């Protein structure tokens, strides 16, 4: 029983505690790169006091980028698309949030595992508490610990997903002088390397391109 109990404590301890998502705002604009009628910049969005999400994003090779574009042309222009290097995949805000979320249901293992062991353990007539009583007690303690952690993780995931969805980059035409900012979510082979982004847009004389370079993610 001692071996099972030790393994159980190690397993549950490995889950750690849920982390509260701390709200952040879009990073301040940086000096822009200028093209024909359009200027822009691409910079990494800081995670603030959300190190767990940052680590999960790096592990998943995901970077969150703030894209800023300004129409410096005298008339309206249309942003057609963004083009990425090979082995780079753009993600929706929902897909990015799902890939790096905390696993809230995992905290239900705190009461579930010792509870199941309690059901499979028998009583004994010797001195001291039985295995059934020990695992039953751990299940109660696990419920008191696991349930709040599951709630915290679920709420934090919801807040992160809402921030991603609210701030996601939205394509469309730009009026003269208009500035548009938003988040891009991409998975790349090596998130530590700088990432070139091709902004394809139209002017009266045809299709144009503006190349922006997003910095690589800092290693943790």
Tab-separated table of C-alpha atoms in Angstrom:
chain	number	residue	atom	x	y	z
A	1	UNK	CA	0.000	0.000	0.000
A	2	UNK	CA	2.849	2.349	0.737
A	3	UNK	CA	4.182	2.000	-2.799
A	4	UNK	CA	0.760	2.758	-4.263
A	5	UNK	CA	0.338	5.731	-1.938
A	6	UNK	CA	3.769	7.131	-2.845
A	7	UNK	CA	3.066	6.746	-6.568
A	8	UNK	CA	-0.317	8.430	-6.104
A	9	UNK	CA	1.183	11.408	-4.296
A	10	UNK	CA	3.850	11.811	-6.982
A	11	UNK	CA	1.216	11.649	-9.728
A	12	UNK	CA	-1.076	14.175	-8.116
A	13	UNK	CA	1.819	16.440	-7.216
A	14	UNK	CA	2.914	16.468	-10.838
A	15	UNK	CA	-0.331	18.141	-11.872
A	16	UNK	CA	0.599	21.244	-9.883
A	17	UNK	CA	-1.859	24.052	-9.277
A	18	UNK	CA	-3.934	25.922	-11.817
A	19	UNK	CA	-2.770	29.413	-12.754
A	20	UNK	CA	-5.038	32.439	-12.903
A	21	UNK	CA	-4.980	34.270	-16.238
A	22	UNK	CA	-3.828	37.843	-15.706
A	23	UNK	CA	-5.289	40.274	-18.285
A	24	UNK	CA	-2.879	41.981	-20.662
A	25	UNK	CA	-3.230	44.691	-23.308
A	26	UNK	CA	-1.821	44.866	-26.809
A	27	UNK	CA	1.815	45.849	-26.852
A	28	UNK	CA	2.590	49.452	-27.797
A	29	UNK	CA	3.309	50.094	-31.482
A	30	UNK	CA	6.912	49.897	-32.657
A	31	UNK	CA	8.609	51.837	-35.486
A	32	UNK	CA	6.953	50.878	-38.747
A	33	UNK	CA	8.274	49.532	-42.032
A	34	UNK	CA	7.115	51.728	-44.913
A	35	UNK	CA	5.910	50.573	-48.305
A	36	UNK	CA	3.947	52.039	-51.182
A	37	UNK	CA	0.893	53.557	-49.508
A	38	UNK	CA	1.103	51.237	-46.510
A	39	UNK	CA	3.231	51.004	-43.391
A	40	UNK	CA	3.199	48.317	-40.772
A	41	UNK	CA	4.932	46.441	-37.990
A	42	UNK	CA	4.813	42.940	-36.524
A	43	UNK	CA	5.894	42.383	-32.934
A	44	UNK	CA	5.421	39.633	-30.378
A	45	UNK	CA	2.613	40.098	-27.873
A	46	UNK	CA	3.980	39.901	-24.298
A	47	UNK	CA	2.327	37.367	-22.004
A	48	UNK	CA	2.606	39.441	-18.853
A	49	UNK	CA	2.237	37.411	-15.670
A	50	UNK	CA	1.033	34.325	-17.532
A	51	UNK	CA	4.150	32.192	-17.635
A	52	UNK	CA	2.306	28.873	-17.806
A	53	UNK	CA	0.468	29.875	-20.985
A	54	UNK	CA	3.702	31.274	-22.398
A	55	UNK	CA	5.520	27.981	-21.785
A	56	UNK	CA	2.703	25.978	-23.351
A	57	UNK	CA	2.709	28.252	-26.405
A	58	UNK	CA	6.456	27.842	-26.856
A	59	UNK	CA	6.172	24.069	-26.458
A	60	UNK	CA	3.462	24.029	-29.141
A	61	UNK	CA	5.619	26.244	-31.428
A	62	UNK	CA	2.937	28.934	-31.364
A	63	UNK	CA	3.690	32.631	-31.389
A	64	UNK	CA	1.172	35.440	-30.872
A	65	UNK	CA	1.917	38.481	-33.020
A	66	UNK	CA	0.525	42.005	-32.967
A	67	UNK	CA	0.122	43.214	-36.543
A	68	UNK	CA	-0.218	46.970	-37.095
A	69	UNK	CA	-1.027	48.410	-40.513
A	70	UNK	CA	-1.570	52.052	-41.469
A	71	UNK	CA	-2.923	53.355	-44.759
A	72	UNK	CA	-0.580	56.157	-45.849
A	73	UNK	CA	-2.132	56.292	-49.324
A	74	UNK	CA	-4.492	59.081	-50.379
A	75	UNK	CA	-7.360	56.677	-50.998
A	76	UNK	CA	-8.766	53.405	-49.751
A	77	UNK	CA	-6.720	50.250	-50.142
A	78	UNK	CA	-7.634	46.622	-49.619
A	79	UNK	CA	-5.605	44.089	-47.631
A	80	UNK	CA	-5.907	40.935	-49.710
A	81	UNK	CA	-4.051	38.367	-47.626
A	82	UNK	CA	-1.029	37.500	-45.532
A	83	UNK	CA	1.574	35.097	-46.850
A	84	UNK	CA	3.834	32.986	-44.635
A	85	UNK	CA	7.061	31.037	-45.124
A	86	UNK	CA	6.985	27.291	-45.632
A	87	UNK	CA	6.308	25.184	-42.527
A	88	UNK	CA	4.342	28.076	-40.977
A	89	UNK	CA	0.617	27.674	-40.343
A	90	UNK	CA	-1.764	30.467	-39.345
A	91	UNK	CA	-4.270	29.550	-36.633
A	92	UNK	CA	-7.647	30.891	-35.658
A	93	UNK	CA	-7.950	32.496	-32.244
A	94	UNK	CA	-10.010	29.493	-31.100
A	95	UNK	CA	-7.404	26.969	-32.275
A	96	UNK	CA	-4.573	28.891	-30.605
A	97	UNK	CA	-6.430	29.155	-27.297
A	98	UNK	CA	-7.304	25.456	-27.389
A	99	UNK	CA	-3.699	24.437	-28.073
A	100	UNK	CA	-2.316	26.253	-25.032
A	101	UNK	CA	-5.159	26.008	-22.526
A	102	UNK	CA	-4.776	24.523	-19.071
A	103	UNK	CA	-6.338	21.079	-18.786
A	104	UNK	CA	-9.021	21.852	-16.247
A	105	UNK	CA	-10.511	18.342	-16.209
A	106	UNK	CA	-7.138	16.893	-15.211
A	107	UNK	CA	-7.646	18.311	-11.719
A	108	UNK	CA	-10.567	15.949	-11.230
A	109	UNK	CA	-7.962	13.197	-10.903
A	110	UNK	CA	-7.220	14.587	-7.434
A	111	UNK	CA	-10.375	12.979	-5.974
A	112	UNK	CA	-11.017	10.422	-8.728
A	113	UNK	CA	-7.868	8.301	-8.454
A	114	UNK	CA	-7.871	7.827	-4.662
A	115	UNK	CA	-11.647	7.388	-4.789
A	116	UNK	CA	-11.340	4.473	-7.204
A	117	UNK	CA	-8.550	2.963	-5.100
A	118	UNK	CA	-10.779	3.285	-2.049
A	119	UNK	CA	-13.549	1.339	-3.768
A	120	UNK	CA	-11.158	-1.459	-4.716
A	121	UNK	CA	-9.522	-1.655	-1.280
A	122	UNK	CA	-10.755	-3.912	1.470
A	123	UNK	CA	-11.223	-3.492	5.194
A	124	UNK	CA	-8.918	-5.179	7.667
A	125	UNK	CA	-9.195	-6.022	11.301
A	126	UNK	CA	-5.738	-4.900	12.400
A	127	UNK	CA	-4.606	-1.748	14.113
A	128	UNK	CA	-4.593	1.588	12.363
A	129	UNK	CA	-6.698	2.840	9.475
A	130	UNK	CA	-7.439	0.493	6.605
A	131	UNK	CA	-6.350	1.116	3.033
A	132	UNK	CA	-9.981	1.931	2.247
A	133	UNK	CA	-10.071	4.640	4.902
A	134	UNK	CA	-6.727	6.124	3.807
A	135	UNK	CA	-7.712	6.355	0.147
A	136	UNK	CA	-11.158	7.603	1.102
A	137	UNK	CA	-9.584	10.391	3.129
A	138	UNK	CA	-7.295	11.271	0.225
A	139	UNK	CA	-10.322	11.414	-2.063
A	140	UNK	CA	-11.985	13.975	0.209
A	141	UNK	CA	-8.811	16.059	0.399
A	142	UNK	CA	-8.385	15.697	-3.365
A	143	UNK	CA	-11.905	16.986	-3.943
A	144	UNK	CA	-11.223	20.048	-1.794
A	145	UNK	CA	-8.044	20.750	-3.805
A	146	UNK	CA	-9.032	19.580	-7.271
A	147	UNK	CA	-12.434	21.244	-7.623
A	148	UNK	CA	-11.187	24.838	-7.035
A	149	UNK	CA	-8.231	24.237	-9.355
A	150	UNK	CA	-10.519	22.919	-12.090
A	151	UNK	CA	-12.723	26.008	-11.772
A	152	UNK	CA	-9.726	28.376	-11.839
A	153	UNK	CA	-8.275	26.662	-14.917
A	154	UNK	CA	-11.613	26.719	-16.773
A	155	UNK	CA	-12.204	30.407	-16.011
A	156	UNK	CA	-8.649	31.328	-16.967
A	157	UNK	CA	-8.964	29.460	-20.261
A	158	UNK	CA	-12.207	31.308	-20.986
A	159	UNK	CA	-10.599	34.694	-20.302
A	160	UNK	CA	-7.612	33.908	-22.502
A	161	UNK	CA	-9.886	32.721	-25.321
A	162	UNK	CA	-12.013	35.865	-25.024
A	163	UNK	CA	-8.926	38.085	-25.232
A	164	UNK	CA	-7.693	36.225	-28.312
A	165	UNK	CA	-11.103	36.445	-30.000
A	166	UNK	CA	-11.668	40.121	-29.166
A	167	UNK	CA	-8.218	41.223	-30.341
A	168	UNK	CA	-7.804	38.944	-33.370
A	169	UNK	CA	-6.710	40.603	-36.596
A	170	UNK	CA	-9.607	41.282	-38.962
A	171	UNK	CA	-9.000	41.715	-42.692
A	172	UNK	CA	-10.717	44.219	-44.926
A	173	UNK	CA	-10.204	47.577	-46.613
A	174	UNK	CA	-8.359	50.442	-44.943
A	175	UNK	CA	-9.577	54.003	-45.282
A	176	UNK	CA	-7.057	56.816	-45.828
A	177	UNK	CA	-5.079	57.318	-42.629
A	178	UNK	CA	-6.748	54.373	-40.901
A	179	UNK	CA	-4.674	52.226	-38.515
A	180	UNK	CA	-5.660	48.666	-37.737
A	181	UNK	CA	-4.090	46.471	-35.064
A	182	UNK	CA	-4.805	42.924	-34.038
A	183	UNK	CA	-3.410	39.557	-33.041
A	184	UNK	CA	-2.131	36.884	-35.391
A	185	UNK	CA	-1.609	33.304	-34.246
A	186	UNK	CA	0.888	31.119	-36.093
A	187	UNK	CA	2.631	27.804	-35.584
A	188	UNK	CA	6.141	27.710	-37.038
A	189	UNK	CA	8.878	25.100	-37.152
A	190	UNK	CA	11.252	27.169	-35.016
A	191	UNK	CA	9.518	29.888	-32.965
A	192	UNK	CA	12.909	31.217	-31.836
A	193	UNK	CA	13.738	32.394	-35.369
A	194	UNK	CA	12.543	35.720	-36.853
A	195	UNK	CA	9.468	35.277	-39.033
A	196	UNK	CA	8.899	37.235	-42.280
A	197	UNK	CA	5.306	38.168	-43.099
A	198	UNK	CA	4.179	39.246	-46.552
A	199	UNK	CA	1.236	41.656	-46.549
A	200	UNK	CA	-0.435	41.591	-49.962
A	201	UNK	CA	-2.635	44.584	-50.782
A	202	UNK	CA	-3.956	46.547	-53.761
A	203	UNK	CA	-3.436	50.069	-55.038
A	204	UNK	CA	-4.884	51.579	-58.219
A	205	UNK	CA	-1.768	50.543	-60.132
A	206	UNK	CA	-1.997	46.906	-59.027
A	207	UNK	CA	-1.026	44.450	-56.330
A	208	UNK	CA	1.637	45.457	-53.833
A	209	UNK	CA	3.601	43.678	-51.099
A	210	UNK	CA	4.954	44.839	-47.771
A	211	UNK	CA	7.423	42.574	-45.964
A	212	UNK	CA	7.441	42.711	-42.173
A	213	UNK	CA	9.816	40.809	-39.899
A	214	UNK	CA	8.499	39.533	-36.583
A	215	UNK	CA	11.140	38.744	-33.934
A	216	UNK	CA	11.609	35.227	-32.664
A	217	UNK	CA	10.261	34.074	-29.323
A	218	UNK	CA	12.723	34.401	-26.473
A	219	UNK	CA	13.712	31.037	-24.977
A	220	UNK	CA	12.388	30.297	-21.491
